[in-house]
Tab-separated table of C-alpha atoms in Angstrom:
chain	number	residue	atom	x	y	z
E	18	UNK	CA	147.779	-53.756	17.656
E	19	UNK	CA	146.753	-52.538	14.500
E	20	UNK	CA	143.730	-55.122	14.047
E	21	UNK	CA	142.783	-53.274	17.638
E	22	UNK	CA	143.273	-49.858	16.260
E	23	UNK	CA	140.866	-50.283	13.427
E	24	UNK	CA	138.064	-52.201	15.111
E	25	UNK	CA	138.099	-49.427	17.642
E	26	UNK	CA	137.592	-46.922	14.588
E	27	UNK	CA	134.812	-48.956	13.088
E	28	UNK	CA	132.749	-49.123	16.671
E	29	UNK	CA	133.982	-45.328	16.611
E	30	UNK	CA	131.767	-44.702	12.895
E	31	UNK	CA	129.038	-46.858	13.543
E	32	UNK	CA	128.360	-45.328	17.157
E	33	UNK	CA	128.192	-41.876	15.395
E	34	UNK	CA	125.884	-43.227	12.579
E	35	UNK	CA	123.240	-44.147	15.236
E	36	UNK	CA	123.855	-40.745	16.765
E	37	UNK	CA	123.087	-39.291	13.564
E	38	UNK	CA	120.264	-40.955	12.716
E	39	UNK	CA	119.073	-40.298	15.919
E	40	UNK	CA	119.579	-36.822	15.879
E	41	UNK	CA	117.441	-36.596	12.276
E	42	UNK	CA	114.734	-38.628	12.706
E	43	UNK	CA	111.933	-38.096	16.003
E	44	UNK	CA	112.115	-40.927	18.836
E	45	UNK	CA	108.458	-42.267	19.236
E	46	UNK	CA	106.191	-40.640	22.000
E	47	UNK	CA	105.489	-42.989	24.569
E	48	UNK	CA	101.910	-43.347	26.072
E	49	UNK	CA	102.579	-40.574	29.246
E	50	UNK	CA	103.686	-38.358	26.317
E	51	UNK	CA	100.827	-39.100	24.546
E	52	UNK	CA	98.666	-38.268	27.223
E	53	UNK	CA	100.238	-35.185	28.399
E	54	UNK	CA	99.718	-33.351	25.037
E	55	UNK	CA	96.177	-34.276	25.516
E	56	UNK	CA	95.231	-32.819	28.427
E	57	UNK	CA	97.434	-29.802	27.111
E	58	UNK	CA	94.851	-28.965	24.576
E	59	UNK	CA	91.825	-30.102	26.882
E	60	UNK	CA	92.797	-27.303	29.556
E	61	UNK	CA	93.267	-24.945	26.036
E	62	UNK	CA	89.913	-25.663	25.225
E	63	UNK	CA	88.335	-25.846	28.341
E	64	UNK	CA	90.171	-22.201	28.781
E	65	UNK	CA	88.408	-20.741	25.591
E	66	UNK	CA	84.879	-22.094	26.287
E	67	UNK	CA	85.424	-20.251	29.731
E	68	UNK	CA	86.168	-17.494	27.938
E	69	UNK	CA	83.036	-17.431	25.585
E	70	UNK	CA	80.906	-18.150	28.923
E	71	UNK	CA	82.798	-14.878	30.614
E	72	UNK	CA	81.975	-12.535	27.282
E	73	UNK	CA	78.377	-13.888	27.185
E	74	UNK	CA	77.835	-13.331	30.280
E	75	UNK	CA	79.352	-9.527	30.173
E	76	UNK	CA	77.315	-8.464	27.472
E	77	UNK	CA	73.525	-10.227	29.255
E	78	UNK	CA	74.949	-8.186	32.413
E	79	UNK	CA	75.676	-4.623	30.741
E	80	UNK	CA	72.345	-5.115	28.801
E	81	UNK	CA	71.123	-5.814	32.380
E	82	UNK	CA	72.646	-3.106	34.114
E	83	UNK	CA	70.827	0.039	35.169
E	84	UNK	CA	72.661	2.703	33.361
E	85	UNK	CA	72.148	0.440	29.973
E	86	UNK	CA	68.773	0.292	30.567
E	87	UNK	CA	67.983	4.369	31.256
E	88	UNK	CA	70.115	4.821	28.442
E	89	UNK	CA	67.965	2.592	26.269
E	90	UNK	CA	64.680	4.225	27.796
E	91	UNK	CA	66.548	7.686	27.059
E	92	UNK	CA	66.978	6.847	23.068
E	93	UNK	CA	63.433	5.505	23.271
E	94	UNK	CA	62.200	8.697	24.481
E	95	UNK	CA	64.148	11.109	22.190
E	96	UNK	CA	63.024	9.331	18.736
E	97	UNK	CA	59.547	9.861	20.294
E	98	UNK	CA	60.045	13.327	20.906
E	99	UNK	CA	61.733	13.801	17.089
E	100	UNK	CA	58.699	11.949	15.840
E	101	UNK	CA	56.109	14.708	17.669
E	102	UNK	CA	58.262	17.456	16.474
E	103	UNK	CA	58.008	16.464	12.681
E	104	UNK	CA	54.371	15.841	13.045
E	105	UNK	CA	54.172	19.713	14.424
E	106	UNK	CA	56.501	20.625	11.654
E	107	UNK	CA	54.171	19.205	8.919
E	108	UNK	CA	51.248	20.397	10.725
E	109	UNK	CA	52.909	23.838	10.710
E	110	UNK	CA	54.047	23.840	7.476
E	111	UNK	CA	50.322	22.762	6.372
E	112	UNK	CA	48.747	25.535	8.196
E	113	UNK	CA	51.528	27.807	6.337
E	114	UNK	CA	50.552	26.773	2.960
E	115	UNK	CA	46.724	27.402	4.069
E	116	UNK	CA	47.139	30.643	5.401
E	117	UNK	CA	49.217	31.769	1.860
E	118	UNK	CA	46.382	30.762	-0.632
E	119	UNK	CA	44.126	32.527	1.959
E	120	UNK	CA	46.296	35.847	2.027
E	121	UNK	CA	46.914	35.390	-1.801
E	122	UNK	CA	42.925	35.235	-2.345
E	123	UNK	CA	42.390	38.584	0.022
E	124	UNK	CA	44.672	40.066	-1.844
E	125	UNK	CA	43.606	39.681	-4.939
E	126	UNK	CA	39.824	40.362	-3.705
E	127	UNK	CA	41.432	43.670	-2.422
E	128	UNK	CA	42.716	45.037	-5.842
E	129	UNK	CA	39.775	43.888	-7.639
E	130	UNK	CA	37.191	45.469	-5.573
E	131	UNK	CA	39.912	48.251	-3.965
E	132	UNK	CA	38.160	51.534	-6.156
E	133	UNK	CA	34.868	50.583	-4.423
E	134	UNK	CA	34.552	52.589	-1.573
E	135	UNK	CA	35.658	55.470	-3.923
E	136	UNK	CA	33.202	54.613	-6.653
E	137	UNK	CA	30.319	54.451	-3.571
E	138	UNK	CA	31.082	57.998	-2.683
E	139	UNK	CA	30.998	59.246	-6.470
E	140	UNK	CA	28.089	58.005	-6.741
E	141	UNK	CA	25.573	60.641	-5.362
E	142	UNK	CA	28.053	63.306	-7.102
E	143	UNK	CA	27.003	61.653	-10.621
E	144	UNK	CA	23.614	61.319	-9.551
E	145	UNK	CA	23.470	64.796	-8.708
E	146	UNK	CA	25.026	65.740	-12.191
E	147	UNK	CA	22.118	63.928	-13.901
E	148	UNK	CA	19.645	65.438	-11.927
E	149	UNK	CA	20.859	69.031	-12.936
E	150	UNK	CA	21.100	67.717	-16.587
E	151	UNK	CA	17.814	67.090	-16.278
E	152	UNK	CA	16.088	70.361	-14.859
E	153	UNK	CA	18.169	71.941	-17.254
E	154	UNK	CA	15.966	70.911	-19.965
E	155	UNK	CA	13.329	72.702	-18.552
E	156	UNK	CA	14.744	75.622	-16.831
E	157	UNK	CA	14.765	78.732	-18.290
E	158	UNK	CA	17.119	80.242	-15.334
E	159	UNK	CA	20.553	80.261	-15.910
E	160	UNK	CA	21.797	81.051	-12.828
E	161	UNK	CA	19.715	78.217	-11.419
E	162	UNK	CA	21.536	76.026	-13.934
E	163	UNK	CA	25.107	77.185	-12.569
E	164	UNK	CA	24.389	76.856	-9.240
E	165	UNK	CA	22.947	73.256	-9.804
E	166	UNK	CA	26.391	72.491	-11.437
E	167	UNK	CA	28.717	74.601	-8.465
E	168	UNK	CA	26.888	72.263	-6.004
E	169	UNK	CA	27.623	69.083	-7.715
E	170	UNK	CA	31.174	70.543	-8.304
E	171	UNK	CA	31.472	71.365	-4.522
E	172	UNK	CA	30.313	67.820	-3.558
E	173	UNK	CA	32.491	66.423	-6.136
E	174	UNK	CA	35.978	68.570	-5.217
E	175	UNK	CA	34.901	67.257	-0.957
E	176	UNK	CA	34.879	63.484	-2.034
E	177	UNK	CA	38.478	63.845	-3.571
E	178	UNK	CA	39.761	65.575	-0.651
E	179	UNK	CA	38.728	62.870	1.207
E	180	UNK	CA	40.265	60.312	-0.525
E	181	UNK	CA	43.349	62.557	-0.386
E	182	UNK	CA	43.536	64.259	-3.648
E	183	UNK	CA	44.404	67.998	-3.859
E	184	UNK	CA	44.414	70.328	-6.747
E	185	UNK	CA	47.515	71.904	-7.145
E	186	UNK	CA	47.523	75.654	-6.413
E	187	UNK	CA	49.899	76.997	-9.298
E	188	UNK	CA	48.735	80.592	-10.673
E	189	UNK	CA	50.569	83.346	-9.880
E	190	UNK	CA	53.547	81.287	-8.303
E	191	UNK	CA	56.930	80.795	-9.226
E	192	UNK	CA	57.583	77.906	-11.590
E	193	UNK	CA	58.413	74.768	-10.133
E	194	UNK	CA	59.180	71.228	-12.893
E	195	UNK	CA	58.380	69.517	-9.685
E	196	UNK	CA	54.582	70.518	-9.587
E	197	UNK	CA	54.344	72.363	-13.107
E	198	UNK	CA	54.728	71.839	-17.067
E	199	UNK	CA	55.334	74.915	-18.688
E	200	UNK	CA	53.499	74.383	-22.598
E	201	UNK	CA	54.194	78.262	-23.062
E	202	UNK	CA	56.427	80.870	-22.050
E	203	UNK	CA	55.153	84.902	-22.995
E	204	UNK	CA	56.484	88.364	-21.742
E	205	UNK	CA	54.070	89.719	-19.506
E	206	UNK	CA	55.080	93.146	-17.948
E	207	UNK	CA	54.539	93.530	-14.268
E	208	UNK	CA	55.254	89.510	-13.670
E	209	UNK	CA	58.292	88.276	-12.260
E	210	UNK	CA	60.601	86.067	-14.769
E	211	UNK	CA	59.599	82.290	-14.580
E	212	UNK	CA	56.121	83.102	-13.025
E	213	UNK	CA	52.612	80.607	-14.074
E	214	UNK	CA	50.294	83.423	-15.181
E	215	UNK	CA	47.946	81.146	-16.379
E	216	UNK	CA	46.466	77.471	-15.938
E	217	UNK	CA	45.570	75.302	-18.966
E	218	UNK	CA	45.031	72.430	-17.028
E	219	UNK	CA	44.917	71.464	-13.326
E	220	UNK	CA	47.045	69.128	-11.637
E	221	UNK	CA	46.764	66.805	-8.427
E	222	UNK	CA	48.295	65.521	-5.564
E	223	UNK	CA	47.357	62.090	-4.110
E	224	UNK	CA	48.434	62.087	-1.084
E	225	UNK	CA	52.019	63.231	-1.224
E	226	UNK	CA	52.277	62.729	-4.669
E	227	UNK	CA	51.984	64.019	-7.724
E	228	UNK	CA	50.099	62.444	-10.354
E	229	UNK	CA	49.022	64.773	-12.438
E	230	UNK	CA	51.264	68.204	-13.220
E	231	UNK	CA	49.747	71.264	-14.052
E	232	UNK	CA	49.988	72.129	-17.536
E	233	UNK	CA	50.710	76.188	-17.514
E	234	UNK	CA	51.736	78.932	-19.424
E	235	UNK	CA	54.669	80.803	-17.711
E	236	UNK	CA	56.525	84.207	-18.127
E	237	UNK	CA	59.774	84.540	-19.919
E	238	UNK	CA	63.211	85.808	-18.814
E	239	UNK	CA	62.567	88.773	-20.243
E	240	UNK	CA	59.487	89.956	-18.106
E	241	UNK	CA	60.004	92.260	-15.505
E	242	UNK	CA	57.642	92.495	-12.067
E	243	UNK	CA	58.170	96.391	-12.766
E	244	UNK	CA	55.661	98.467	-14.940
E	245	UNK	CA	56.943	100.992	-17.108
């Protein structure tokens, strides 16, 4: 019995060795195994070449399609339209630059030559001056001589209005810094305080303003418009 017991135990072991080794070690594939993992990664394949054929085939269509191809047009005709706008923009800013040196040019043309209108109408007045000098040589007639010089004074005065200068009316009115510098003040009886009794030199007004104040002599505080 006990030669039994252990025999059993040893077929016992070395059926669980097998089942070991079995269970750590890989049984070899057979042929159909083989060929089953094959065909596995032949339908893989196959499956990713179909799907390279379907995304080649979706981007030829959508570069096909209508819409992709008015798009396309669309671009094409909006970088043709930016390129005609910056060629009007440089022709524009090219006219620009002309039109600047030709303003510039009138401009300065305009304050060089800008007193000759004024000196053309002077011009008579000083020919008329020399003319007078000149029978004055000869002329015995003082009053001729005068009235020689009122003319050309007369002529003179007209071509200043017209230009826009005015001589500033200041005798005999009240004071005013605005139109007047006073060089002396004296107590006059009869004359109002602060009043120009007297004009040392005349001033002008071009236009509306003054550039040139009179230069007067004025009455002091202590005058009095009343006569004792």
């Amino acid at each position: 019995m006990k030669d039994k017991k252990e025999e059993k135990n040893r077929e016992n072991e070395s059926h669980q060795i097998k089942v070991e080794r079995g269970t750590k070690g890989s049984a070899p594939k057979n042929v159909h195994e083989e060929k089953g993992e094959q065909d596995i990664k032949g339908a893989n394949q196959n499956a990713n070449s179909a799907d390279n054929v379907t995304a080649e085939q979706l981007a030829q269509a959508i570069v096909e399609s209508t819409e992709f191809k008015a798009l396309r047009e669309e671009s094409e005709n909006l970088t043709k339209e930016v390129a005609e706008l910056k060629d009007k923009l440089l022709r524009r800013a090219a006219e620009f630059e002309n039109y600047k040196r030709r303003t510039e040019q009138e401009q300065l043309n305009w304050l060089k030559y800008a007193a000759e209108s004024f000196i053309v109408k002077i011009l008579p007045v000083y020919d008329d001056l020399e003319r007078s000098l000149a029978h004055a040589k000869d002329a015995n007639n003082v009053d001729a001589i005068k009235e020689g010089l009122n003319m050309v004074l007369n002529k003179f005065s007209k071509v200043l209005e017209e230009q826009g200068v005015k001589k500033i009316d200041a005798k005999g009115k009240p004071f005013d810094f605005n139109f007047h510098e006073a060089l002396l003040q004296q107590n006059v009886p009869g004359i109002a305080p602060h009043t120009v009794i007297e004009v040392v030199e005349p001033g002008y007004i071009y236009k509306d303003k003054v550039i040139r104040h009179a230069k007067v002599i004025v009455s002091d505080e202590n005058s009095s418009a009343e006569t004792k």
